[in-house]
Coordinates of C-alpha atoms and ligand atoms in Angstrom, one line a residue:
M132 CA 80.6 150.7 119.7
S133 CA 81.2 149.2 123.1
S134 CA 84.6 147.5 123.5
N135 CA 83.2 145.1 126.1
G136 CA 80.7 143.4 123.8
K137 CA 81.7 140.0 122.5
L138 CA 80.3 137.5 120.0
L139 CA 80.7 133.9 121.0
V140 CA 79.7 131.7 118.1
I141 CA 79.3 128.3 119.6
G142 CA 78.9 124.9 118.1
F143 CA 77.4 122.6 120.8
G144 CA 77.9 119.3 119.0
P145 CA 75.2 116.8 118.1
G146 CA 73.0 117.3 121.1
A147 CA 74.0 115.4 124.2
F148 CA 75.7 117.3 126.9
E149 CA 78.7 115.0 127.2
H150 CA 79.6 115.9 123.6
I151 CA 79.8 119.6 124.2
T152 CA 83.3 120.9 124.7
E153 CA 84.5 122.4 127.9
R154 CA 85.0 125.8 126.2
A155 CA 81.5 125.8 124.7
R156 CA 80.0 125.2 128.2
E157 CA 82.1 128.0 129.6
A158 CA 81.2 130.3 126.8
I159 CA 77.5 129.7 127.3
D160 CA 78.0 130.2 131.0
E161 CA 79.8 133.6 130.6
S162 CA 77.4 135.1 128.1
D163 CA 74.6 137.5 128.8
V164 CA 72.4 136.7 125.9
I165 CA 71.7 133.4 124.0
I166 CA 70.5 133.7 120.5
G167 CA 69.5 130.6 118.6
Y168 CA 66.9 128.6 116.7
N169 CA 64.1 127.4 119.0
T170 CA 65.1 123.7 118.9
Y171 CA 68.8 124.5 119.7
V172 CA 67.8 126.7 122.6
D173 CA 65.7 123.8 123.9
L174 CA 68.6 121.4 123.5
I175 CA 71.0 123.4 125.7
R176 CA 68.3 124.6 128.1
G177 CA 69.8 122.5 130.9
L178 CA 73.1 124.5 130.7
L179 CA 71.4 127.9 131.0
T180 CA 71.4 130.0 134.2
D181 CA 70.0 133.5 134.0
Q182 CA 70.9 134.4 130.4
E183 CA 68.5 136.4 128.3
I184 CA 67.1 134.2 125.6
I185 CA 66.4 135.4 122.1
R186 CA 64.7 132.6 120.1
T187 CA 63.9 132.7 116.4
G188 CA 62.5 130.4 113.8
M189 CA 64.8 128.4 111.6
T190 CA 64.8 130.6 108.5
E191 CA 65.5 133.7 110.4
E192 CA 69.3 133.3 110.5
V193 CA 70.0 136.7 109.0
S194 CA 67.9 138.5 111.6
R195 CA 69.4 136.3 114.3
A196 CA 72.9 137.3 113.2
Q197 CA 71.9 141.0 112.9
E198 CA 70.4 140.9 116.4
A199 CA 73.5 139.2 117.8
V200 CA 75.7 142.0 116.4
R201 CA 73.3 144.7 117.7
Q202 CA 73.3 143.2 121.2
A203 CA 77.1 142.9 121.2
E204 CA 77.4 146.5 120.1
L205 CA 75.3 147.3 123.2
G206 CA 78.2 145.9 125.2
K207 CA 76.8 142.4 125.9
K208 CA 78.4 139.0 125.6
V209 CA 76.3 137.3 123.1
A210 CA 76.3 133.5 122.5
V211 CA 75.1 132.6 119.0
I212 CA 74.5 128.8 119.1
S213 CA 74.6 126.3 116.2
S214 CA 74.3 122.6 116.5
G215 CA 77.4 120.6 115.5
D216 CA 80.1 123.0 114.5
A217 CA 79.1 126.6 114.0
G218 CA 81.5 126.9 111.0
V219 CA 79.8 124.0 109.1
Y220 CA 76.5 125.2 107.6
G221 CA 76.1 127.1 110.9
M222 CA 76.1 130.7 112.0
A223 CA 79.8 131.5 112.0
G224 CA 80.1 132.7 108.4
L225 CA 76.9 134.7 108.5
V226 CA 78.0 136.5 111.7
Y227 CA 81.2 137.5 110.0
E228 CA 79.3 138.6 106.8
V229 CA 76.9 140.8 108.8
L230 CA 79.9 142.3 110.6
I231 CA 81.8 142.9 107.4
E232 CA 78.8 144.7 105.9
K233 CA 79.2 147.2 108.8
G234 CA 82.9 147.8 108.1
W235 CA 84.0 145.6 111.0
A236 CA 87.7 144.8 111.4
Q237 CA 89.4 142.4 113.8
Q238 CA 91.7 144.9 115.4
S239 CA 89.1 147.7 116.1
G240 CA 85.8 145.9 116.0
I241 CA 83.8 143.7 118.4
E242 CA 85.7 140.6 119.6
V243 CA 84.5 137.4 118.0
E244 CA 85.3 133.9 119.2
V245 CA 84.3 130.9 117.2
I246 CA 84.1 127.8 119.4
P247 CA 84.4 124.5 117.6
G248 CA 81.9 121.6 118.0
I249 CA 81.6 118.1 116.8
S250 CA 79.9 118.3 113.4
A251 CA 77.3 115.8 112.2
I252 CA 79.8 114.1 109.9
N253 CA 81.8 113.0 112.9
S254 CA 79.0 112.3 115.4
C255 CA 77.1 110.3 112.8
A256 CA 80.2 108.4 111.6
S257 CA 80.9 107.4 115.2
L258 CA 77.5 105.7 115.4
L259 CA 77.9 103.9 112.1
G260 CA 81.4 102.4 112.8
A261 CA 84.2 104.0 110.9
P262 CA 82.9 105.2 107.5
V263 CA 85.0 108.4 107.3
M264 CA 88.4 106.8 107.6
H265 CA 89.5 108.1 104.3
D266 CA 89.1 111.2 102.1
A267 CA 85.6 112.5 102.6
C268 CA 83.6 115.5 101.9
T269 CA 80.4 117.2 103.1
I270 CA 77.7 118.3 100.7
S271 CA 74.5 120.1 101.7
L272 CA 71.6 119.3 99.5
S273 CA 69.8 122.4 100.4
D274 CA 69.3 124.5 97.3
H275 CA 67.6 127.4 99.1
L276 CA 70.8 129.4 98.9
T277 CA 72.9 127.4 96.5
P278 CA 72.0 126.8 92.9
W279 CA 71.1 123.2 92.3
D280 CA 73.5 123.0 89.3
V281 CA 76.4 123.8 91.6
I282 CA 75.3 121.1 94.1
A283 CA 74.9 118.5 91.3
K284 CA 78.3 119.3 90.0
R285 CA 79.8 118.8 93.5
V286 CA 78.0 115.5 93.9
E287 CA 79.3 114.4 90.5
A288 CA 82.9 115.4 91.3
A289 CA 82.8 113.8 94.7
A290 CA 81.3 110.6 93.4
S291 CA 83.7 110.3 90.5
A292 CA 86.7 110.9 92.7
D293 CA 85.6 108.2 95.1
F294 CA 85.2 110.4 98.2
V295 CA 83.1 109.2 101.1
I296 CA 80.3 111.7 101.0
A297 CA 78.3 113.1 104.0
L298 CA 75.1 114.7 102.8
Y299 CA 73.7 117.4 105.1
N300 CA 70.2 118.7 104.8
P301 CA 69.3 115.7 102.6
R302 CA 65.6 116.2 102.5
S303 CA 62.8 118.3 104.0
G304 CA 59.0 118.5 103.5
R305 CA 59.5 120.7 100.5
R306 CA 62.8 119.5 99.1
T307 CA 62.2 115.8 98.3
R308 CA 63.7 115.4 94.8
Q309 CA 67.3 116.5 95.7
I310 CA 68.1 113.2 97.4
V311 CA 66.6 111.2 94.5
E312 CA 68.7 113.1 92.0
T313 CA 71.8 112.8 94.2
Q314 CA 71.4 109.0 94.3
R315 CA 71.1 108.9 90.5
I316 CA 74.3 110.8 90.1
V317 CA 76.3 108.8 92.6
L318 CA 75.0 105.6 91.0
K319 CA 76.8 106.6 87.8
H320 CA 80.1 106.1 89.6
R321 CA 79.4 103.6 92.4
S322 CA 77.7 100.3 92.6
A323 CA 74.2 100.0 94.0
D324 CA 75.5 97.8 96.9
T325 CA 77.8 100.6 98.2
P326 CA 77.1 100.8 101.9
V327 CA 75.2 103.9 103.1
G328 CA 74.5 105.0 106.6
L329 CA 71.5 107.0 107.7
V330 CA 71.7 108.7 111.1
K331 CA 68.8 110.6 112.4
S332 CA 69.1 112.8 115.5
A333 CA 72.6 111.5 116.5
Y334 CA 73.1 111.6 120.3
R335 CA 69.6 113.1 120.8
D336 CA 66.3 111.5 121.8
R337 CA 64.8 109.5 119.0
E338 CA 68.2 108.7 117.6
Q339 CA 67.9 106.3 114.6
I340 CA 70.7 104.4 112.8
V341 CA 70.2 102.6 109.6
I342 CA 72.8 100.8 107.5
T343 CA 71.6 100.3 103.9
T344 CA 72.9 100.5 100.4
L345 CA 73.1 103.2 97.7
G346 CA 70.5 101.3 95.7
G347 CA 68.1 100.8 98.7
M348 CA 68.6 104.0 100.7
L349 CA 65.4 105.8 99.5
E350 CA 63.3 103.1 101.0
H351 CA 64.1 104.4 104.4
D352 CA 63.1 107.5 106.3
I353 CA 65.4 110.5 105.5
G354 CA 64.5 113.9 106.8
M355 CA 65.7 117.2 108.1
L356 CA 67.5 115.6 111.0
T357 CA 69.2 112.9 109.0
T358 CA 72.8 112.8 107.8
V359 CA 73.5 110.4 105.0
I360 CA 76.9 108.9 104.7
I361 CA 77.8 107.2 101.4
G362 CA 80.8 104.9 101.5
N363 CA 83.5 104.9 98.8
S364 CA 84.3 102.0 96.6
T365 CA 86.1 100.1 99.3
T366 CA 83.7 100.7 102.2
F367 CA 82.2 97.5 103.6
M368 CA 79.6 96.4 106.1
Y369 CA 80.4 94.1 108.9
D370 CA 78.1 93.0 111.7
G371 CA 75.9 96.1 111.5
L372 CA 78.8 98.4 111.1
M373 CA 80.0 100.5 108.1
I374 CA 83.8 100.6 107.7
T375 CA 86.1 102.3 105.2
P376 CA 89.5 100.8 105.2
R377 CA 92.5 103.1 105.3
G378 CA 94.7 100.7 103.3
Y379 CA 96.7 99.0 106.0
R380 CA 96.1 95.6 104.4
R381 CA 98.3 96.7 101.6
K382 CA 101.3 96.5 103.9
Y383 CA 100.3 94.6 107.0
T384 CA 98.9 91.3 108.0
L385 CA 96.1 92.1 110.5
N386 CA 95.7 88.7 112.0
S387 CA 99.2 88.0 113.0
L388 CA 101.9 89.7 115.1
D389 CA 104.4 88.8 112.5
Q390 CA 104.6 91.5 109.8
P391 CA 105.9 90.7 106.3
L392 CA 107.6 94.1 106.2
K393 CA 109.9 95.0 109.0
P394 CA 109.7 98.6 110.3
H395 CA 112.7 99.9 108.4
E396 CA 111.3 98.4 105.1
R397 CA 107.8 99.8 105.3
L398 CA 108.5 103.2 103.8
R399 CA 110.7 102.0 101.0
T400 CA 109.5 102.8 97.5
E401 CA 109.3 99.1 96.5
A402 CA 107.0 98.5 99.5
E403 CA 104.7 101.2 98.1
P404 CA 104.3 100.5 94.3
W405 CA 101.2 102.7 94.3
S406 CA 103.1 105.8 95.5
L407 CA 104.1 108.8 93.5
N408 CA 107.8 107.9 93.9
A409 CA 107.2 104.4 92.5
K410 CA 105.2 105.8 89.6
E411 CA 108.1 108.1 88.7
E412 CA 110.5 105.2 88.8
T413 CA 108.4 103.2 86.4
R414 CA 107.6 106.1 84.1
E415 CA 109.6 104.5 81.4
D416 CA 107.0 101.8 81.4
S417 CA 104.2 104.2 80.9
R418 CA 103.0 105.2 77.6
A419 CA 99.8 106.5 79.0
K420 CA 98.5 109.8 77.8
P421 CA 96.6 112.2 80.0
L422 CA 93.3 111.2 78.5
A423 CA 94.0 107.5 79.0
L424 CA 95.1 108.2 82.6
A425 CA 91.9 110.2 83.2
A426 CA 89.8 107.4 81.7
E427 CA 91.7 104.8 83.7
A428 CA 91.1 106.7 86.9
L429 CA 87.5 107.0 86.0
Q430 CA 87.3 103.3 85.3
L431 CA 89.0 102.5 88.6
V432 CA 86.6 104.4 90.7
Q433 CA 83.7 103.1 88.7
R434 CA 84.7 99.6 89.1
K435 CA 83.6 97.8 92.3
A436 CA 86.6 95.8 93.3
G437 CA 86.5 92.3 92.0
A438 CA 83.6 91.5 90.0
V439 CA 83.2 92.8 86.5
P440 CA 81.9 90.0 84.4
A441 CA 84.0 89.3 81.4
A442 CA 81.2 89.9 79.0
V443 CA 80.6 93.4 80.0
P444 CA 83.6 95.7 80.0
P445 CA 83.4 98.1 83.0
A446 CA 83.5 101.0 80.7
A447 CA 80.7 99.6 78.7
Q448 CA 78.3 99.6 81.6
N449 CA 75.8 102.4 81.2
R450 CA 76.1 105.9 82.3
V451 CA 79.8 106.6 81.7
S452 CA 80.8 109.8 79.9
I453 CA 84.2 108.6 78.5
L454 CA 84.1 105.2 77.0
E455 CA 87.4 103.5 76.5
I456 CA 87.5 100.1 75.1
G457 CA 89.7 97.8 73.0
V458 CA 88.2 96.5 69.8
S459 CA 89.5 93.6 67.8
P460 CA 88.2 91.3 65.0
G461 CA 88.6 88.2 67.2
I462 CA 90.9 86.4 69.5
A463 CA 92.8 84.7 66.7
N464 CA 91.4 86.5 63.7
K465 CA 93.5 89.7 62.9
K466 CA 91.7 90.8 59.9
M467 CA 89.1 93.6 60.0
T468 CA 86.6 94.1 57.3
A469 CA 86.1 97.5 55.7
K470 CA 82.6 97.6 57.2
Q471 CA 84.0 97.0 60.7
M472 CA 86.6 99.7 60.2
S473 CA 84.0 102.2 59.0
L474 CA 81.8 101.5 62.0
I475 CA 84.7 102.1 64.4
A476 CA 85.5 105.3 62.5
E477 CA 81.9 106.4 62.6
L478 CA 81.6 105.8 66.3
A479 CA 84.9 107.7 67.1
G480 CA 83.7 110.6 64.9
D481 CA 85.5 113.9 65.0
E482 CA 85.7 114.1 68.8
G483 CA 86.7 110.6 69.6
E484 CA 90.1 109.0 69.3
L485 CA 91.4 105.7 67.8
E486 CA 94.7 104.5 69.0
Y487 CA 96.8 101.7 67.7
T488 CA 99.0 100.6 70.6
P489 CA 102.3 98.7 70.8
H490 CA 100.2 95.8 72.0
H491 CA 98.5 95.3 68.6
Q492 CA 95.3 96.7 69.8
V493 CA 92.9 99.4 68.6
I494 CA 91.5 101.4 71.4
L495 CA 88.4 103.4 70.9
R496 CA 87.8 106.4 73.1
M497 CA 84.6 108.4 72.8
R498 CA 82.1 110.3 74.8
T499 CA 78.8 108.5 75.2
D500 CA 76.0 108.2 77.7
D501 CA 75.1 104.8 76.4
A502 CA 78.2 102.7 76.5
G503 CA 76.1 99.5 76.3
A504 CA 74.6 100.5 73.0
V505 CA 78.0 101.3 71.5
A506 CA 79.3 97.9 72.6
A507 CA 76.3 96.2 71.2
R508 CA 76.8 97.9 67.8
L509 CA 80.4 96.8 67.7
R510 CA 79.5 93.2 68.6
D511 CA 76.7 93.1 66.0
E512 CA 79.3 93.9 63.4
G513 CA 81.3 90.8 64.6
L514 CA 83.8 92.7 66.5
L515 CA 85.1 91.7 69.9
V516 CA 85.1 94.4 72.6
F517 CA 87.2 94.2 75.7
P518 CA 87.9 96.4 78.6
I519 CA 91.3 97.9 79.0
G520 CA 93.1 99.2 82.2
D521 CA 93.7 96.9 85.1
V522 CA 92.0 93.8 83.8
V523 CA 93.0 90.5 82.3
Q524 CA 93.6 90.6 78.5
V525 CA 94.1 87.6 76.4
K526 CA 96.3 88.2 73.4
A527 CA 96.7 85.4 70.8
C528 CA 98.6 85.1 67.6
D529 CA 96.9 84.7 64.3
F530 CA 97.7 80.9 64.3
C531 CA 99.3 81.3 60.9
N532 CA 96.2 82.7 59.4
L533 CA 94.1 80.3 61.4
E534 CA 95.8 77.2 59.8
K535 CA 97.5 76.0 62.9
D536 CA 94.4 76.1 65.0
D537 CA 95.1 73.6 67.8
A538 CA 95.5 76.2 70.5
I539 CA 92.6 78.4 69.5
P540 CA 90.1 76.7 71.8
V541 CA 92.4 77.3 74.8
A542 CA 92.8 80.9 73.8
E543 CA 89.1 81.3 73.5
R544 CA 88.4 79.5 76.8
L545 CA 90.9 81.7 78.6
A546 CA 89.4 84.8 77.1
G547 CA 85.9 83.7 78.0
K548 CA 86.8 82.8 81.6
L549 CA 89.4 85.5 82.5
G550 CA 89.2 88.2 79.9
G551 CA 88.1 91.5 81.5
L552 CA 88.3 90.4 85.1
T553 CA 89.7 93.1 87.3
T554 CA 93.3 92.8 88.6
P555 CA 95.6 94.9 90.8
K556 CA 97.5 95.8 87.6
E557 CA 96.8 94.9 83.9
L558 CA 97.6 91.3 83.3
K559 CA 98.3 90.2 79.8
I560 CA 98.1 86.5 78.8
G561 CA 99.7 85.7 75.5
V562 CA 98.8 82.5 73.6
N563 CA 100.9 81.5 70.6
G564 CA 100.1 78.6 68.4
C565 CA 103.6 77.3 67.7
G566 CA 107.2 77.4 68.9
M567 CA 108.0 80.4 66.7
A568 CA 105.9 82.4 69.1
C569 CA 106.0 85.3 66.6
Y570 CA 103.4 87.2 68.5
G571 CA 105.7 87.4 71.4
A572 CA 103.8 85.4 74.1
V573 CA 107.0 84.8 76.0
M574 CA 107.3 88.5 76.7
E575 CA 103.8 88.8 78.3
D576 CA 103.0 88.6 82.0
I577 CA 101.8 85.0 81.3
G578 CA 102.9 83.4 78.1
L579 CA 101.6 80.1 76.6
V580 CA 103.3 78.6 73.7
F581 CA 101.7 75.5 72.1
R582 CA 104.3 73.0 71.0
K583 CA 104.3 69.3 70.4
G584 CA 100.8 68.9 71.7
G585 CA 101.4 70.7 75.0
Y586 CA 101.8 74.2 76.4
D587 CA 105.1 75.8 77.5
L588 CA 104.4 78.3 80.3
F589 CA 106.3 81.5 80.7
L590 CA 105.8 83.8 83.7
G591 CA 106.8 87.3 84.4
G592 CA 107.9 88.7 81.1
K593 CA 108.4 92.4 80.7
Q594 CA 107.6 93.7 77.2
I595 CA 108.8 97.3 77.4
G596 CA 111.4 99.4 79.1
R597 CA 115.2 99.2 78.8
N598 CA 115.2 96.1 81.0
A599 CA 112.6 94.3 78.9
H600 CA 112.9 90.5 79.3
A601 CA 111.2 87.3 78.5
G602 CA 109.2 85.5 81.1
Q603 CA 110.7 82.6 83.1
N604 CA 110.0 79.2 81.4
V605 CA 108.4 77.5 84.4
A606 CA 106.9 74.5 82.7
E607 CA 106.9 72.7 79.4
G608 CA 104.3 70.4 77.8
I609 CA 101.3 71.1 80.0
P610 CA 98.4 69.2 78.5
A611 CA 95.5 71.2 77.0
D612 CA 93.0 70.1 79.6
Q613 CA 95.0 71.4 82.5
I614 CA 96.2 74.7 81.2
V615 CA 93.1 76.9 81.7
E616 CA 92.9 75.7 85.3
K617 CA 96.6 76.5 85.9
V618 CA 96.3 80.0 84.5
E619 CA 93.2 80.6 86.5
Q620 CA 95.1 79.7 89.6
I621 CA 97.9 82.1 88.7
Y622 CA 95.3 84.9 88.1
K623 CA 93.6 84.2 91.5
E624 CA 96.9 84.4 93.4
F625 CA 97.8 87.6 91.6
K626 CA 94.4 89.1 92.3
E627 CA 94.5 88.2 96.0
K628 CA 98.1 88.9 96.9
A629 CA 99.4 91.6 94.6
H630 CA 99.6 95.2 95.8
P631 CA 97.5 97.6 93.8
G632 CA 99.5 98.8 90.8
E633 CA 102.1 96.0 91.1
R634 CA 103.1 94.5 87.8
F635 CA 103.0 90.8 87.5
H636 CA 106.8 90.3 87.0
K637 CA 107.5 92.3 90.2
F638 CA 104.8 90.4 92.0
F639 CA 106.2 87.0 90.9
K640 CA 109.7 88.1 92.1
R641 CA 108.3 89.4 95.5
V642 CA 106.2 86.4 96.4
G643 CA 108.6 83.8 95.1
T644 CA 106.0 81.1 94.2
V645 CA 102.8 81.4 92.2
A646 CA 100.5 78.4 91.7
G647 CA 103.4 76.2 92.7
F648 CA 105.8 77.7 90.2
V649 CA 109.0 79.0 91.8
H650 CA 110.6 82.3 90.8
E651 CA 114.3 82.1 89.9
D652 CA 116.4 85.2 89.9
N653 CA 118.6 84.2 87.0
A654 CA 116.4 81.7 85.1
A655 CA 118.2 79.5 82.7
P656 CA 117.7 80.7 79.1
V657 CA 115.3 78.7 77.0
E658 CA 116.9 76.4 74.5
V659 CA 115.6 77.4 71.1
N660 CA 115.8 75.7 67.8
A661 CA 112.3 76.1 66.8
V662 CA 111.3 75.7 63.2
C663 CA 108.1 77.3 62.1
G664 CA 105.4 74.8 62.9
D665 CA 107.4 72.9 65.5
Ligands
SAH248 N1 76.3 122.9 112.0 C1 75.8 121.6 111.9 C2 75.1 121.4 110.5 C3 73.8 122.2 110.3 S1 73.0 121.8 108.9 C4 76.9 120.6 112.0 O1 78.0 120.9 112.0 O2 76.5 119.4 112.3 C5 71.7 120.7 109.4 C6 72.0 119.3 109.0 O3 73.0 118.8 109.8 C7 70.8 118.4 109.2 O4 70.0 118.4 108.1 C8 71.5 117.0 109.3 O5 71.9 116.6 108.0 C9 72.8 117.4 110.0 N2 72.7 117.2 111.5 C10 72.9 118.1 112.4 N3 72.8 117.5 113.7 C11 72.5 116.2 113.5 C12 72.3 115.1 114.3 N4 72.4 115.2 115.6 N5 72.1 113.9 113.8 C13 72.1 113.7 112.4 N6 72.3 114.8 111.6 C14 72.5 116.0 112.1

């Protein structure tokens, strides 16, 4: 074996010369032989001088790698060229594998240098805007060398974990179904209007850039030279660009030089309620079990920020594998019939789970591929189903067995308007029908207590933990025709201004004023001499 031979495994970037690295140019220049797929040799032809050229067809990678090793063993400097980066679905791995088969070792064997290049995920992203600003992965849809089941599993995992996904080798003349199947899998976890970028021949002649959606992407030309970039649940389109936010808006105002948090405050735990440190501090709040956490995470990534209609719990939309929903006999009605209980038990079966929570709820968890049908069966039996997790939940008392029913319409209107809407953190609204408030409305995030013809409003209660406390009594006697509007306003401000994961009582304290109601640090205690029915 000659000691002078060298293998230079070169990624030359997307195609244009200005995107080739300096070292890649040098390496091409210093090599005696260039080995590559025909199209690639043509792309770098302008950089060649008197090198010997060994061209091969596309599917001949193995013979290309073997030939490269053979030529290097003859003492030549051999450039093996790949588009993009040679270590990303390129020739680098294969060259090493061929060498290893021959018993090669770094110390004693032929010298190998892998020269990095700009891979398609980066070149294509740059043409689309900034779609890969956050956690992303690449998946090749070519199943010529990888079992389809493995690819499908990776697509599923990436989609469910909300990765931005760059699909390489999305489609060829013979492989046309893989991209269709991939779209189907991703749609289980992301909404059809998720932005998708299609870039064909980035930085080459005939470059094409299309910004479309997950639902509409198959209507466009996708081929061998296309990279498909699927946005995550936060990616948005703006003026022909595709942008994935990094999360700066959680802490900064981007349209003003004045920042709400001063530099020394920015890394404090209270400024990052979504962080691991903050989660540990509030662990005493958390009764969540691993399954619930997993399901909650699943729901979060499935839910497109903002708009889940109250009537359809996010988990009840089709194509979820773990369904997790709250079930109750009604807003005010607390009595289940035996038939209703049997149905819930039947649906849970041996594998599912029924949990009775400290919030007087029954939560049904089960595996199903048709969540919509499950929800329909429960509704047909007269049960109310509602999403759980970071959504609005309306909790009412039993109105003394439905006898003191004045406040029921308000509770129902609130449930109809706000119930199930997504929030930065679960938001519980309690409605109690008399001053006894025996269902604990004053401890909820938003509490309404009907008394003497009007509603007393409590904000920022904390039901659990060693520092549990009632909400601040911010108003008394609000007329029935104004209360829904007021609560809606509070919801809107919470939705817009709260940090992800921030509980309502912390939010109220941080912002100071919600819907015109001012937070007081040591609110005066409520004077109580309520008699049942007051
Ligand atoms: N080593 C290359 C990838 C080779 S696999 C790299 O790192 O980029 C071939 C796939 O790469 C193509 O099917 C396409 O999905 C993607 N690709 C490579 N060059 C591209 C370009 N200029 N524009 C768009 N996609 C490209």
